[in-house]
Short mmCIF file of C-alpha atoms and ligand atoms in Angstrom, two decimals:
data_model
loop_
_atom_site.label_atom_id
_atom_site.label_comp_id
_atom_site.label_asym_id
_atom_site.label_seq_id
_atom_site.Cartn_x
_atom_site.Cartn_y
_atom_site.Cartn_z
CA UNK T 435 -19.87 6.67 -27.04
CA UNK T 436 -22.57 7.80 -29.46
CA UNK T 437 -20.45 7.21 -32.69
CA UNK T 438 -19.23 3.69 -31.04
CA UNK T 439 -22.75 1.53 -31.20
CA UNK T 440 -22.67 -2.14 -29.68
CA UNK T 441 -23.80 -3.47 -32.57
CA UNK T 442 -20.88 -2.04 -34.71
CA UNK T 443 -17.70 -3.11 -32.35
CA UNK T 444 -16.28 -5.20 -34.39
CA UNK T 445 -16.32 -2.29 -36.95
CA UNK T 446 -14.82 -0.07 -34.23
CA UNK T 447 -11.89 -2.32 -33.62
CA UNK T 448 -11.28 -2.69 -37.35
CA UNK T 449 -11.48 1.09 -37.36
CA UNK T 450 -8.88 0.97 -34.62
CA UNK T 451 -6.51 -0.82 -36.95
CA UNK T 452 -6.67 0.62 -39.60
CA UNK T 453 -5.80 4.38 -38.46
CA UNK T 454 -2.68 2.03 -36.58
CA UNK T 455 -1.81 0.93 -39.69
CA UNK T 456 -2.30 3.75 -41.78
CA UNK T 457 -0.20 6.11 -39.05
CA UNK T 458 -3.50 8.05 -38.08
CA UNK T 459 -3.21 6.77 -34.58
CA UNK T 460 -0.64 5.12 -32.74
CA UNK T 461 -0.76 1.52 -31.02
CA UNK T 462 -1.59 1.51 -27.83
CA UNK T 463 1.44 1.10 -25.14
CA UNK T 464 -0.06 -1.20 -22.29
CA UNK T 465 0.96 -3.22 -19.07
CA UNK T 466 -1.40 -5.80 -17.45
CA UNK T 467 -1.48 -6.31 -13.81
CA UNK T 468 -2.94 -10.01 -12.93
CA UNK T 469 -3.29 -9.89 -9.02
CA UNK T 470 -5.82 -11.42 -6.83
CA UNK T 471 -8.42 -13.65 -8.65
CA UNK T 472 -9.02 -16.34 -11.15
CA UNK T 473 -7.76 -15.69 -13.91
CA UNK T 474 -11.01 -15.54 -15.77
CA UNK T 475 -10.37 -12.39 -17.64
CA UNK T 476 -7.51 -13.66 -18.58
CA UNK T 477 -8.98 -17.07 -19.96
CA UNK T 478 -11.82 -14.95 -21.39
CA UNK T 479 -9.56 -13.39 -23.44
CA UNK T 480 -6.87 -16.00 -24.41
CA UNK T 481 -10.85 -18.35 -25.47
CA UNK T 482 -11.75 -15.27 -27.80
CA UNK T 483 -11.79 -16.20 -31.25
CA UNK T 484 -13.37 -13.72 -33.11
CA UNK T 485 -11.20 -11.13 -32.35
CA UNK T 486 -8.46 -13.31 -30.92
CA UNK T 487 -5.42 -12.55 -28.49
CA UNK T 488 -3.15 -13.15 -31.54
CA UNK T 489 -4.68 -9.95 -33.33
CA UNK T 490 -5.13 -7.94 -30.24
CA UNK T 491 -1.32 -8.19 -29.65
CA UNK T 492 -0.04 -7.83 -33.10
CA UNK T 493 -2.58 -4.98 -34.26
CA UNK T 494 -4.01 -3.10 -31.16
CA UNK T 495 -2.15 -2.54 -28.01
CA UNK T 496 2.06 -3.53 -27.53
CA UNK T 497 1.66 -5.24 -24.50
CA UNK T 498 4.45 -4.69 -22.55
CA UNK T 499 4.03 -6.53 -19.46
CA UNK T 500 1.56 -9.20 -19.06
CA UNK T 501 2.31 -12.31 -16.60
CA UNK T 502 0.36 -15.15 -18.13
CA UNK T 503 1.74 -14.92 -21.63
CA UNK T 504 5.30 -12.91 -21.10
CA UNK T 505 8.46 -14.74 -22.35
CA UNK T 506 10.24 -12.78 -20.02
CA UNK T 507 11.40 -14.02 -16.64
CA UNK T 508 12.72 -12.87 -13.28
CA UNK T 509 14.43 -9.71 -12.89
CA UNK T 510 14.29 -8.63 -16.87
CA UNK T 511 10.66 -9.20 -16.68
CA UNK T 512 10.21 -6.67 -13.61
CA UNK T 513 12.66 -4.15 -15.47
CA UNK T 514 9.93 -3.99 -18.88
CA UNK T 515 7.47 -2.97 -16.21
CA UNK T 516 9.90 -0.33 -15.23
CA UNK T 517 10.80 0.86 -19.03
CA UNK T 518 6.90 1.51 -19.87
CA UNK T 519 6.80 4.24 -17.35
CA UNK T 520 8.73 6.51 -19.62
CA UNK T 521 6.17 5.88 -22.59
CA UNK T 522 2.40 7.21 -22.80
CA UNK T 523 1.23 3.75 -21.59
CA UNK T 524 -2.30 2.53 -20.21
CA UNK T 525 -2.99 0.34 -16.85
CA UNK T 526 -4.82 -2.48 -17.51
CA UNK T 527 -5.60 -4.51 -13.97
CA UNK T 528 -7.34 -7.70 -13.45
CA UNK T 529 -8.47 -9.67 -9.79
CA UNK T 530 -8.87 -7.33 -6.65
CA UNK T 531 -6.15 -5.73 -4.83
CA UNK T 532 -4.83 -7.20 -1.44
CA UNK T 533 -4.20 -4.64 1.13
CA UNK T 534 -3.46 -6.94 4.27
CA UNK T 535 0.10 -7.72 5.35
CA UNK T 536 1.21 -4.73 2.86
CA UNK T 537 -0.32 -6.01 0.02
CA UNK T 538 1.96 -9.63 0.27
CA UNK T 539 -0.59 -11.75 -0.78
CA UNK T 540 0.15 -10.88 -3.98
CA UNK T 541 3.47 -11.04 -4.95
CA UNK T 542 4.48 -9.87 -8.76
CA UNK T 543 8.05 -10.58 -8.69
CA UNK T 544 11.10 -10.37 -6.40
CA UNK T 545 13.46 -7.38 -7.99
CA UNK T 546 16.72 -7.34 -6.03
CA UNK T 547 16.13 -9.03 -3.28
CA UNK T 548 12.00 -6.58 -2.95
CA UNK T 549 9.14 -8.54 -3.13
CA UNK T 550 7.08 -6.67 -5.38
CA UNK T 551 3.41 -6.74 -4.81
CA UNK T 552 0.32 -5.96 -6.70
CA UNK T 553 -0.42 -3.12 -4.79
CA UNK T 554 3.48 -1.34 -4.83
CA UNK T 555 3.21 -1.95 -8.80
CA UNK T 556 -0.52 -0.79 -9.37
CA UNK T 557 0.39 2.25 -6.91
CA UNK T 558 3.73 2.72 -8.98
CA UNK T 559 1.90 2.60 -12.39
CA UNK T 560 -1.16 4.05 -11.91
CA UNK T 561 1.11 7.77 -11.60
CA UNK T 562 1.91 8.41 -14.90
CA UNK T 563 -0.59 5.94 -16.86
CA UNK T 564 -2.44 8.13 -19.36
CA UNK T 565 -6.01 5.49 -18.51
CA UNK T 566 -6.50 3.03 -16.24
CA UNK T 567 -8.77 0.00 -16.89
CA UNK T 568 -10.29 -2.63 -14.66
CA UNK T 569 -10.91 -5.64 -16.16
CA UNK T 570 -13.60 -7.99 -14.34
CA UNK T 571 -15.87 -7.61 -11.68
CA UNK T 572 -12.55 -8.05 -8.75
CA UNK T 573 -10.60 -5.38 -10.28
CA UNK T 574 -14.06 -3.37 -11.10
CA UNK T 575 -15.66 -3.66 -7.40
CA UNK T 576 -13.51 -6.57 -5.30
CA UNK T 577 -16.38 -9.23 -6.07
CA UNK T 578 -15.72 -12.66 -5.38
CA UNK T 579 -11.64 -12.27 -4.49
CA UNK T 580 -13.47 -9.47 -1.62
CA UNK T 581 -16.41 -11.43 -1.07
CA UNK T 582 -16.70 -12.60 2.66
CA UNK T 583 -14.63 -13.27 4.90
CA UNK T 584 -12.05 -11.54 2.62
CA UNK T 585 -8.92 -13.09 4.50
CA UNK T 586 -6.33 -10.92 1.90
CA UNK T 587 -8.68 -7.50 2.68
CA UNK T 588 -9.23 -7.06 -0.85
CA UNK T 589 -10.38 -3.61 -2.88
CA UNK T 590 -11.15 -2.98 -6.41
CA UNK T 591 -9.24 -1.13 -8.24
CA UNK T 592 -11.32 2.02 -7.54
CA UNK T 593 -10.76 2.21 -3.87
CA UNK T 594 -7.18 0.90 -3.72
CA UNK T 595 -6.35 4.40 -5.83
CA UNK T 596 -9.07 6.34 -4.18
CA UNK T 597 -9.83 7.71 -8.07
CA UNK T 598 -12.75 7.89 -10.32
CA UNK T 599 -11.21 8.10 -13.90
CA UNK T 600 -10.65 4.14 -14.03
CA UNK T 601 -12.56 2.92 -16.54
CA UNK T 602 -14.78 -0.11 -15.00
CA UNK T 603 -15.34 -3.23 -17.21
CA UNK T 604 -17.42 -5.72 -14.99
CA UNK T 605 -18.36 -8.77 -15.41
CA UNK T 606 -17.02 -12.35 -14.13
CA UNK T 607 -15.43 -12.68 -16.41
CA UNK T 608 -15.57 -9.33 -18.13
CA UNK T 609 -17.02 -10.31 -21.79
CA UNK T 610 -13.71 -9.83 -24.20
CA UNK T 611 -15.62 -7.68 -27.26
CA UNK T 612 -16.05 -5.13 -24.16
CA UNK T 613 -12.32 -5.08 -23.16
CA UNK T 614 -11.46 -4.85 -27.23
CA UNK T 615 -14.23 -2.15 -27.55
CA UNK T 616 -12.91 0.02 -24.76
CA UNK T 617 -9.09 -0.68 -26.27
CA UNK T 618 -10.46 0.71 -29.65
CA UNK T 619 -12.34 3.72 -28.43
CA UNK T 620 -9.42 4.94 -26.96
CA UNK T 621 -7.81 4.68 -29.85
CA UNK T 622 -10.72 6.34 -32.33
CA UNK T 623 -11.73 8.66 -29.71
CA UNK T 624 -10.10 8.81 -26.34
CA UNK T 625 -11.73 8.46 -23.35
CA UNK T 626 -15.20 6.94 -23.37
CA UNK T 627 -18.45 7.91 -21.30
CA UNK T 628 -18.43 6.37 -18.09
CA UNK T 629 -21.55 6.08 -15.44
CA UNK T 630 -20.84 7.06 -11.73
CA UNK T 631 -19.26 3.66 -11.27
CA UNK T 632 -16.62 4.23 -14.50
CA UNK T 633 -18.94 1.92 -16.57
CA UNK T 634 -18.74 2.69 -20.18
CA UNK T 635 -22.54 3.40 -20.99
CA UNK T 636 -21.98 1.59 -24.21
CA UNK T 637 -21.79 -1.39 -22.22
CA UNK T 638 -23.34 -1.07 -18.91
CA UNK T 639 -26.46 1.52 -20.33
CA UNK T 640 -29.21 -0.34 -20.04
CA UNK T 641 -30.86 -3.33 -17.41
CA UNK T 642 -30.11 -6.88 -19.04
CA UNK T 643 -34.06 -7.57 -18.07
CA UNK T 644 -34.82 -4.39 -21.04
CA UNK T 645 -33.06 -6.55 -23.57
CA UNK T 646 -33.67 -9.97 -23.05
CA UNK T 647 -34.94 -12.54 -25.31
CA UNK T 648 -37.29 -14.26 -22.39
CA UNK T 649 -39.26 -10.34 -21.46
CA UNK T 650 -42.22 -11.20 -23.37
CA UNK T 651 -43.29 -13.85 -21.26
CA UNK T 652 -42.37 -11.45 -18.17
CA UNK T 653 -44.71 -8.85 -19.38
CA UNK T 654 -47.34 -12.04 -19.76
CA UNK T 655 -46.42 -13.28 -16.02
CA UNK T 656 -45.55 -16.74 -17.55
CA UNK T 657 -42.33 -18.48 -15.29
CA UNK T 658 -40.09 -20.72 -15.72
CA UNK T 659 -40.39 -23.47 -12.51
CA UNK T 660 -37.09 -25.11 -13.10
CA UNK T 661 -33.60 -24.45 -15.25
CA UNK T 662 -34.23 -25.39 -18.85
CA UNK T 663 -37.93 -24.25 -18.92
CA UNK T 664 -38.42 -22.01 -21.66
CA UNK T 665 -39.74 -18.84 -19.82
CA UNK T 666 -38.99 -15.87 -17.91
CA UNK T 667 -36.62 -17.10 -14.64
CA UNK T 668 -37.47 -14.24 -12.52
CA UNK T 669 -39.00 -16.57 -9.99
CA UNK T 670 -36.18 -18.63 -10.29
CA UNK T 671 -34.18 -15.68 -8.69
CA UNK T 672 -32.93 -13.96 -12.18
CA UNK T 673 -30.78 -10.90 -11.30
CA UNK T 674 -31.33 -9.67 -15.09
CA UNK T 675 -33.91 -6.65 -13.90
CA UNK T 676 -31.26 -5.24 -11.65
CA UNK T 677 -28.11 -5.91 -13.61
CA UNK T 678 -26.95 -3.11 -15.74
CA UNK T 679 -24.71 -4.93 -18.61
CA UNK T 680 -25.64 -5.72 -22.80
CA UNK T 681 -24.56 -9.48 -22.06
CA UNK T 682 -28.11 -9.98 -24.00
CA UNK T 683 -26.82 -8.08 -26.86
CA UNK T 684 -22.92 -8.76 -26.94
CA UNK T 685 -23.38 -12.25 -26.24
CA UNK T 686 -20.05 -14.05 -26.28
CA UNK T 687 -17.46 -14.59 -28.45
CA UNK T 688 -19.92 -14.24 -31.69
CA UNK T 689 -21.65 -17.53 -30.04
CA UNK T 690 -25.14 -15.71 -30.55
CA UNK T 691 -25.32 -17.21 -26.66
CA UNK T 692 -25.40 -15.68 -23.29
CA UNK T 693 -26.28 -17.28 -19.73
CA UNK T 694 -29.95 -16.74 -20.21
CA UNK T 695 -29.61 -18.28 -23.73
CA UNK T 696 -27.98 -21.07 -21.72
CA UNK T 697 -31.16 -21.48 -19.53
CA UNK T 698 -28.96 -20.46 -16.46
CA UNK T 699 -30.29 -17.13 -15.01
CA UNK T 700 -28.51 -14.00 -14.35
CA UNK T 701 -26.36 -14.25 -11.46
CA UNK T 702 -25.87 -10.50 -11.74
CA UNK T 703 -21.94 -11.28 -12.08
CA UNK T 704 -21.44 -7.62 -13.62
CA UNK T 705 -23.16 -5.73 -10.54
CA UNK T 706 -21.21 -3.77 -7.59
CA UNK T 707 -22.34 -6.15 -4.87
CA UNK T 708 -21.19 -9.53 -6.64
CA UNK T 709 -21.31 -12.01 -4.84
CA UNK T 710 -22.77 -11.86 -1.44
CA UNK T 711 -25.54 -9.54 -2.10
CA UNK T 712 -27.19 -12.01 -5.09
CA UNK T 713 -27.16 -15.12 -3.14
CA UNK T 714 -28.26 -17.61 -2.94
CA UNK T 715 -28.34 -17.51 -6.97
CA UNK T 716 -31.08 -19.83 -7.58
CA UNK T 717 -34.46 -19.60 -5.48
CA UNK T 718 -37.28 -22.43 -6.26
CA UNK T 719 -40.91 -20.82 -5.55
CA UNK T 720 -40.26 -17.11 -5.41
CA UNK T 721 -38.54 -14.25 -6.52
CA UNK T 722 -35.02 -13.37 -4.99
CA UNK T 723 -34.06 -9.83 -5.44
FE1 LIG Z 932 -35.73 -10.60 -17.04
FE2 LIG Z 932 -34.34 -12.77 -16.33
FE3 LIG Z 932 -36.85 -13.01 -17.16
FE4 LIG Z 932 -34.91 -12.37 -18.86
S1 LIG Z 932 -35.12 -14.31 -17.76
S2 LIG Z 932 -36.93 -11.42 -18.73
S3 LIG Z 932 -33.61 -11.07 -17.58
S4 LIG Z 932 -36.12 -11.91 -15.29
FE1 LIG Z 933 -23.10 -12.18 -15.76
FE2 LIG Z 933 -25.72 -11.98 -15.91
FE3 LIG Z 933 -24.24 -11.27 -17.95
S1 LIG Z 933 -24.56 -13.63 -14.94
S2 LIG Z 933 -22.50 -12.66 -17.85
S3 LIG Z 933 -24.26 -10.30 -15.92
S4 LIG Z 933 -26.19 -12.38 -18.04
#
């Protein structure tokens, strides 16, 4: 993603549009899966102001199918999920997959007289879509919607399909300039490099700890004892030296603030083992990694 830098995604995504708009490149066809989560991604995108969801849908990707914003109901609604499979279309999935009871604790719709589930539609789709993205750290690696006990036996996205072409975007919630960066890659340039976990490198390259604002007092050994100290957390139980994401260099929303920023340390939300391997998330009087 050499020609995509972080620091130039907003130029990327106004790249995007512009080769959409000047027939270069066609607008993305896309469906979005919601199953087993929160919601955040969602909520992380629909908060974005700077691009917003209004631009994303009207410049970027026709979004065929998506739950939480569809005016479509009931059986029609099921049937545009149906009509996308004869287009070049991409899979977009947030939340983790539920595999017990056949995948019934998620139920998309009821198409005559068929519960469909999450897992019959993301099996369905996944066939002919030309990329497949997880959105979030659920979809990404199961995270919290698997965390223990995992009543609904919940996988990412990953294992569900048994594949390793999906395109990863972790995070909880996944930071919206990533999702619009990956959208407008694939539109400049196709598919972008992905690590061994389908993390685009662009993203997910480098250890938050390398890039944070706080290192310098790190380096010096100088801690923070308690939230809202101005030092280095890492003996507050910081996750940022083993959490591969550019949250210190993305930030959010153009806010020029991240969690650290926030003087809340890095609960490693982006990492494969989210949640139960970084608890507990805050640790008074010694390091916790
Ligand atoms: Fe590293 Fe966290 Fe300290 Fe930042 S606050 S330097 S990420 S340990
Ligand atoms: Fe998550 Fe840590 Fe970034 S908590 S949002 S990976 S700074």
């Amino acid at each position: 993603m050499e020609d995509c830098p972080i620091k130039n995604q907003l130029n990327s995504i106004k790249e995007a549009v512009e080769k959409i708009e000047n027939g270069a490149k066609d607008k993305l066809n896309a469906v979005w899966i919601e199953t087993s989560g929160c919601f955040g991604e969602v909520i992380s995108l629909f908060d974005g102001l700077t691009p917003n969801i209004i631009y994303l849908l009207d410049k970027l990707v026709n979004m065929t199918y998506f739950g939480s914003i569809m005016a479509d109901e009931g059986d029609h609604a099921y049937e545009r999920l149906l009509e996308v499979m004869n287009k070049d279309y991409i899979l977009i999935v947030s939340g983790a997959i539920p595999k017990k009871d056949n995948g019934l604790f998620t139920v998309l719709a009821t198409y005559k007289n068929e519960k469909i589930t999450a897992s019959k539609a993301i099996d369905m789709l996944s066939e002919k879509a030309k990329h497949i993205i997880a959105v979030g750290t659920c979809a990404s690696f199961g995270g919290p919607t698997a965390a223990n006990p995992n009543i609904s036996e919940a996988v990412s996205l990953r294992e569900f399909l048994n594949r390793d072409d999906i395109i990863s975007i972790p995070g909880c919630p996944a930071n919206l300039i990533w999702t619009y960066g990956i959208l407008s890659y694939l539109v400049n340039n196709g598919t972008p490099e992905l690590d061994y976990l389908g993390r685009p490198t662009a993203y997910y390259g480098e250890l938050i700890h390398d890039n944070c604002e706080r290192r310098r007092y790190f380096d010096l050994g100088i801690f923070a004892k308690k939230l809202g100290d101005k030092e280095c957390m890492f003996m507050l139980g910081c996750k940022g030296p083993v959490t591969y994401a550019y949250c210190p260099i993305s930030k959010w929303d153009l806010s020029n603030n991240w969690p650290v920023g926030s003087s809340t340390v890095c609960i490693g939300c982006a990492n494969p083992g989210f949640p139960d391997e970084n608890e507990p998330f805050i640790q008074y009087g010694g390091k916790n990694l």
